[in-house]
Amino acid sequence: MKYGFIGLGNMASAIIAGMAASGKFKNDNIYGYNRSEGKTNALSDRHGLIPCKTAVEAAEKSEVIVLAVKPQVMPKLLEEIGGAISKDKLVITIAAGKSCDWYASRLAKGVPLVRVMPNINAKVKASVTAICGGKNAKDEHIKTADGIFSTVGKVYHIEEGQFAAFSALGGASGAFVLLYIDALAEAGVRAGFARPLAEEIATATAVGSGLLCMDSDEHPIALMNKVCSPGGTTIEGVCKLKELGFETAVQQGLQAIIDRDIQLSQN
């Protein structure tokens, strides 16, 4: 099977790297086009990607077409490549805010579409990725998408109505975690650590806590309570965070992302 990527930004580059590293995809079966030839050539040198001169060329040569451009560029792109996409090809989109019905109204009748939402952790093969199929997508098309995105992390099959929530919880919330790590590191600097060491300690602690939670059947709060000794130091910090609205801020931040995603999809 031949795969064509249109748009070779950070996410597409991470996916291509994951496919190449998995050993399940032949280099000479992966095509790519980007407006900047530098990105295309870099991926060609690093992973054996076959460069295409135009988006139409990438679509014509591929059986699976991965659309990895920004949402605002998507209408123009589909006008450009629409004639090269027939119902015997599979279209996979990783753009946010565009529904399966939106694509169906712009693609030829019967073209199967799979909508996918990975996150930036794909760069270290630790993405959480949502997948759902459009009305013309069959099990074999979902399986193809699974095969691609399982090379960069864990895959979840969800209903399309949950995509806005997933984009917040499984995607954009990664920015919250990075903000939290930075806040921890900054506090570490105030306490006397050099910034690089404070960042390393904060990052390692966040990673370790995540792994602990993934490995345990216990509720996150139950695990937290094991660290909070009665009258101890940790419970003082936890109570201060609660007092300052830590949980409310996170929840309202996620809701703001969901609201914005819905707004973009309506526009």
PDB file of N, CA, C and O in Angstrom, residues 110-149:
ATOM      1  N   GLY A 110     -18.776   8.591  -2.086  1.00  0.00           N
ATOM      2  CA  GLY A 110     -18.283   7.259  -1.760  1.00  0.00           C
ATOM      3  C   GLY A 110     -16.860   7.186  -1.249  1.00  0.00           C
ATOM      4  O   GLY A 110     -16.386   6.108  -0.880  1.00  0.00           O
ATOM      5  N   VAL A 111     -16.142   8.312  -1.221  1.00  0.00           N
ATOM      6  CA  VAL A 111     -14.750   8.293  -0.749  1.00  0.00           C
ATOM      7  C   VAL A 111     -14.715   8.018   0.755  1.00  0.00           C
ATOM      8  O   VAL A 111     -15.344   8.731   1.531  1.00  0.00           O
ATOM      9  N   PRO A 112     -14.004   6.975   1.187  1.00  0.00           N
ATOM     10  CA  PRO A 112     -13.912   6.695   2.625  1.00  0.00           C
ATOM     11  C   PRO A 112     -12.997   7.687   3.331  1.00  0.00           C
ATOM     12  O   PRO A 112     -11.939   8.051   2.819  1.00  0.00           O
ATOM     13  N   LEU A 113     -13.427   8.122   4.499  1.00  0.00           N
ATOM     14  CA  LEU A 113     -12.667   9.096   5.283  1.00  0.00           C
ATOM     15  C   LEU A 113     -12.539   8.603   6.712  1.00  0.00           C
ATOM     16  O   LEU A 113     -13.500   8.079   7.283  1.00  0.00           O
ATOM     17  N   VAL A 114     -11.346   8.769   7.281  1.00  0.00           N
ATOM     18  CA  VAL A 114     -11.136   8.491   8.698  1.00  0.00           C
ATOM     19  C   VAL A 114     -10.586   9.758   9.333  1.00  0.00           C
ATOM     20  O   VAL A 114      -9.615  10.341   8.852  1.00  0.00           O
ATOM     21  N   ARG A 115     -11.245  10.176  10.392  1.00  0.00           N
ATOM     22  CA  ARG A 115     -10.812  11.375  11.120  1.00  0.00           C
ATOM     23  C   ARG A 115      -9.947  10.957  12.313  1.00  0.00           C
ATOM     24  O   ARG A 115     -10.323  10.054  13.072  1.00  0.00           O
ATOM     25  N   VAL A 116      -8.807  11.619  12.457  1.00  0.00           N
ATOM     26  CA  VAL A 116      -7.826  11.222  13.475  1.00  0.00           C
ATOM     27  C   VAL A 116      -7.356  12.455  14.244  1.00  0.00           C
ATOM     28  O   VAL A 116      -7.178  13.521  13.661  1.00  0.00           O
ATOM     29  N   MET A 117      -7.151  12.294  15.549  1.00  0.00           N
ATOM     30  CA  MET A 117      -6.636  13.377  16.373  1.00  0.00           C
ATOM     31  C   MET A 117      -5.479  12.858  17.223  1.00  0.00           C
ATOM     32  O   MET A 117      -5.675  12.322  18.311  1.00  0.00           O
ATOM     33  N   PRO A 118      -4.233  12.981  16.729  1.00  0.00           N
ATOM     34  CA  PRO A 118      -3.071  12.618  17.550  1.00  0.00           C
ATOM     35  C   PRO A 118      -2.638  13.819  18.388  1.00  0.00           C
ATOM     36  O   PRO A 118      -3.227  14.894  18.287  1.00  0.00           O
ATOM     37  N   ASN A 119      -1.608  13.648  19.210  1.00  0.00           N
ATOM     38  CA  ASN A 119      -1.055  14.811  19.906  1.00  0.00           C
ATOM     39  C   ASN A 119       0.455  14.873  19.720  1.00  0.00           C
ATOM     40  O   ASN A 119       1.074  13.955  19.183  1.00  0.00           O
ATOM     41  N   ILE A 120       1.047  15.964  20.161  1.00  0.00           N
ATOM     42  CA  ILE A 120       2.452  16.247  19.862  1.00  0.00           C
ATOM     43  C   ILE A 120       3.404  15.225  20.476  1.00  0.00           C
ATOM     44  O   ILE A 120       4.552  15.096  20.048  1.00  0.00           O
ATOM     45  N   ASN A 121       2.922  14.459  21.456  1.00  0.00           N
ATOM     46  CA  ASN A 121       3.772  13.423  22.048  1.00  0.00           C
ATOM     47  C   ASN A 121       4.090  12.305  21.065  1.00  0.00           C
ATOM     48  O   ASN A 121       4.892  11.411  21.373  1.00  0.00           O
ATOM     49  N   ALA A 122       3.491  12.379  19.886  1.00  0.00           N
ATOM     50  CA  ALA A 122       3.860  11.450  18.819  1.00  0.00           C
ATOM     51  C   ALA A 122       5.353  11.549  18.501  1.00  0.00           C
ATOM     52  O   ALA A 122       5.958  10.589  18.020  1.00  0.00           O
ATOM     53  N   LYS A 123       5.940  12.702  18.787  1.00  0.00           N
ATOM     54  CA  LYS A 123       7.372  12.888  18.519  1.00  0.00           C
ATOM     55  C   LYS A 123       8.231  11.927  19.329  1.00  0.00           C
ATOM     56  O   LYS A 123       9.356  11.612  18.933  1.00  0.00           O
ATOM     57  N   VAL A 124       7.719  11.451  20.462  1.00  0.00           N
ATOM     58  CA  VAL A 124       8.455  10.478  21.271  1.00  0.00           C
ATOM     59  C   VAL A 124       7.667   9.170  21.375  1.00  0.00           C
ATOM     60  O   VAL A 124       7.816   8.401  22.325  1.00  0.00           O
ATOM     61  N   LYS A 125       6.812   8.940  20.381  1.00  0.00           N
ATOM     62  CA  LYS A 125       6.015   7.712  20.281  1.00  0.00           C
ATOM     63  C   LYS A 125       5.147   7.486  21.515  1.00  0.00           C
ATOM     64  O   LYS A 125       4.961   6.352  21.963  1.00  0.00           O
ATOM     65  N   ALA A 126       4.611   8.579  22.058  1.00  0.00           N
ATOM     66  CA  ALA A 126       3.774   8.500  23.253  1.00  0.00           C
ATOM     67  C   ALA A 126       2.478   9.280  23.074  1.00  0.00           C
ATOM     68  O   ALA A 126       1.908   9.793  24.035  1.00  0.00           O
ATOM     69  N   SER A 127       2.014   9.372  21.833  1.00  0.00           N
ATOM     70  CA  SER A 127       0.759  10.075  21.561  1.00  0.00           C
ATOM     71  C   SER A 127      -0.428   9.293  22.104  1.00  0.00           C
ATOM     72  O   SER A 127      -0.372   8.067  22.256  1.00  0.00           O
ATOM     73  N   VAL A 128      -1.493   9.999  22.419  1.00  0.00           N
ATOM     74  CA  VAL A 128      -2.810   9.371  22.528  1.00  0.00           C
ATOM     75  C   VAL A 128      -3.593   9.895  21.326  1.00  0.00           C
ATOM     76  O   VAL A 128      -3.644  11.101  21.089  1.00  0.00           O
ATOM     77  N   THR A 129      -4.168   8.980  20.565  1.00  0.00           N
ATOM     78  CA  THR A 129      -4.768   9.325  19.276  1.00  0.00           C
ATOM     79  C   THR A 129      -6.206   8.849  19.201  1.00  0.00           C
ATOM     80  O   THR A 129      -6.496   7.676  19.458  1.00  0.00           O
ATOM     81  N   ALA A 130      -7.113   9.764  18.850  1.00  0.00           N
ATOM     82  CA  ALA A 130      -8.509   9.410  18.649  1.00  0.00           C
ATOM     83  C   ALA A 130      -8.756   9.098  17.177  1.00  0.00           C
ATOM     84  O   ALA A 130      -8.210   9.766  16.296  1.00  0.00           O
ATOM     85  N   ILE A 131      -9.579   8.086  16.931  1.00  0.00           N
ATOM     86  CA  ILE A 131      -9.893   7.683  15.559  1.00  0.00           C
ATOM     87  C   ILE A 131     -11.389   7.422  15.444  1.00  0.00           C
ATOM     88  O   ILE A 131     -11.989   6.763  16.303  1.00  0.00           O
ATOM     89  N   CYS A 132     -11.994   7.957  14.383  1.00  0.00           N
ATOM     90  CA  CYS A 132     -13.370   7.574  14.049  1.00  0.00           C
ATOM     91  C   CYS A 132     -13.526   7.605  12.536  1.00  0.00           C
ATOM     92  O   CYS A 132     -12.818   8.335  11.835  1.00  0.00           O
ATOM     93  N   GLY A 133     -14.427   6.804  12.029  1.00  0.00           N
ATOM     94  CA  GLY A 133     -14.625   6.712  10.591  1.00  0.00           C
ATOM     95  C   GLY A 133     -15.846   7.481  10.131  1.00  0.00           C
ATOM     96  O   GLY A 133     -16.843   7.587  10.851  1.00  0.00           O
ATOM     97  N   GLY A 134     -15.766   8.025   8.914  1.00  0.00           N
ATOM     98  CA  GLY A 134     -16.917   8.641   8.279  1.00  0.00           C
ATOM     99  C   GLY A 134     -17.881   7.571   7.790  1.00  0.00           C
ATOM    100  O   GLY A 134     -17.626   6.369   7.933  1.00  0.00           O
ATOM    101  N   LYS A 135     -18.980   7.988   7.166  1.00  0.00           N
ATOM    102  CA  LYS A 135     -20.035   7.037   6.798  1.00  0.00           C
ATOM    103  C   LYS A 135     -19.591   6.026   5.753  1.00  0.00           C
ATOM    104  O   LYS A 135     -20.178   4.939   5.651  1.00  0.00           O
ATOM    105  N   ASN A 136     -18.541   6.340   4.970  1.00  0.00           N
ATOM    106  CA  ASN A 136     -18.073   5.397   3.946  1.00  0.00           C
ATOM    107  C   ASN A 136     -16.883   4.564   4.407  1.00  0.00           C
ATOM    108  O   ASN A 136     -16.381   3.734   3.657  1.00  0.00           O
ATOM    109  N   ALA A 137     -16.446   4.789   5.634  1.00  0.00           N
ATOM    110  CA  ALA A 137     -15.285   4.053   6.144  1.00  0.00           C
ATOM    111  C   ALA A 137     -15.714   2.673   6.643  1.00  0.00           C
ATOM    112  O   ALA A 137     -16.689   2.535   7.378  1.00  0.00           O
ATOM    113  N   LYS A 138     -14.963   1.662   6.240  1.00  0.00           N
ATOM    114  CA  LYS A 138     -15.233   0.291   6.665  1.00  0.00           C
ATOM    115  C   LYS A 138     -14.175  -0.145   7.674  1.00  0.00           C
ATOM    116  O   LYS A 138     -13.215   0.576   7.943  1.00  0.00           O
ATOM    117  N   ASP A 139     -14.359  -1.346   8.205  1.00  0.00           N
ATOM    118  CA  ASP A 139     -13.417  -1.859   9.209  1.00  0.00           C
ATOM    119  C   ASP A 139     -11.989  -1.860   8.690  1.00  0.00           C
ATOM    120  O   ASP A 139     -11.048  -1.577   9.430  1.00  0.00           O
ATOM    121  N   GLU A 140     -11.822  -2.191   7.421  1.00  0.00           N
ATOM    122  CA  GLU A 140     -10.474  -2.252   6.844  1.00  0.00           C
ATOM    123  C   GLU A 140      -9.810  -0.866   6.827  1.00  0.00           C
ATOM    124  O   GLU A 140      -8.592  -0.748   6.988  1.00  0.00           O
ATOM    125  N   HIS A 141     -10.616   0.178   6.660  1.00  0.00           N
ATOM    126  CA  HIS A 141     -10.064   1.530   6.657  1.00  0.00           C
ATOM    127  C   HIS A 141      -9.647   1.955   8.061  1.00  0.00           C
ATOM    128  O   HIS A 141      -8.599   2.587   8.245  1.00  0.00           O
ATOM    129  N   ILE A 142     -10.469   1.595   9.060  1.00  0.00           N
ATOM    130  CA  ILE A 142     -10.114   1.877  10.447  1.00  0.00           C
ATOM    131  C   ILE A 142      -8.844   1.120  10.816  1.00  0.00           C
ATOM    132  O   ILE A 142      -7.950   1.663  11.488  1.00  0.00           O
ATOM    133  N   LYS A 143      -8.749  -0.118  10.358  1.00  0.00           N
ATOM    134  CA  LYS A 143      -7.566  -0.937  10.641  1.00  0.00           C
ATOM    135  C   LYS A 143      -6.313  -0.306  10.035  1.00  0.00           C
ATOM    136  O   LYS A 143      -5.233  -0.331  10.636  1.00  0.00           O
ATOM    137  N   THR A 144      -6.447   0.260   8.844  1.00  0.00           N
ATOM    138  CA  THR A 144      -5.306   0.936   8.205  1.00  0.00           C
ATOM    139  C   THR A 144      -4.858   2.129   9.034  1.00  0.00           C
ATOM    140  O   THR A 144      -3.660   2.328   9.267  1.00  0.00           O
ATOM    141  N   ALA A 145      -5.811   2.919   9.496  1.00  0.00           N
ATOM    142  CA  ALA A 145      -5.473   4.076  10.343  1.00  0.00           C
ATOM    143  C   ALA A 145      -4.832   3.620  11.647  1.00  0.00           C
ATOM    144  O   ALA A 145      -3.848   4.210  12.116  1.00  0.00           O
ATOM    145  N   ASP A 146      -5.378   2.551  12.229  1.00  0.00           N
ATOM    146  CA  ASP A 146      -4.791   2.001  13.458  1.00  0.00           C
ATOM    147  C   ASP A 146      -3.327   1.636  13.245  1.00  0.00           C
ATOM    148  O   ASP A 146      -2.467   1.900  14.091  1.00  0.00           O
ATOM    149  N   GLY A 147      -3.052   1.009  12.103  1.00  0.00           N
ATOM    150  CA  GLY A 147      -1.692   0.564  11.805  1.00  0.00           C
ATOM    151  C   GLY A 147      -0.709   1.715  11.725  1.00  0.00           C
ATOM    152  O   GLY A 147       0.439   1.600  12.161  1.00  0.00           O
ATOM    153  N   ILE A 148      -1.166   2.837  11.170  1.00  0.00           N
ATOM    154  CA  ILE A 148      -0.299   4.018  11.054  1.00  0.00           C
ATOM    155  C   ILE A 148      -0.065   4.648  12.426  1.00  0.00           C
ATOM    156  O   ILE A 148       1.072   4.860  12.849  1.00  0.00           O
ATOM    157  N   PHE A 149      -1.146   4.921  13.145  1.00  0.00           N
ATOM    158  CA  PHE A 149      -1.036   5.744  14.349  1.00  0.00           C
ATOM    159  C   PHE A 149      -0.626   4.956  15.584  1.00  0.00           C
ATOM    160  O   PHE A 149      -0.178   5.555  16.569  1.00  0.00           O
TER     161      PHE A 149
END
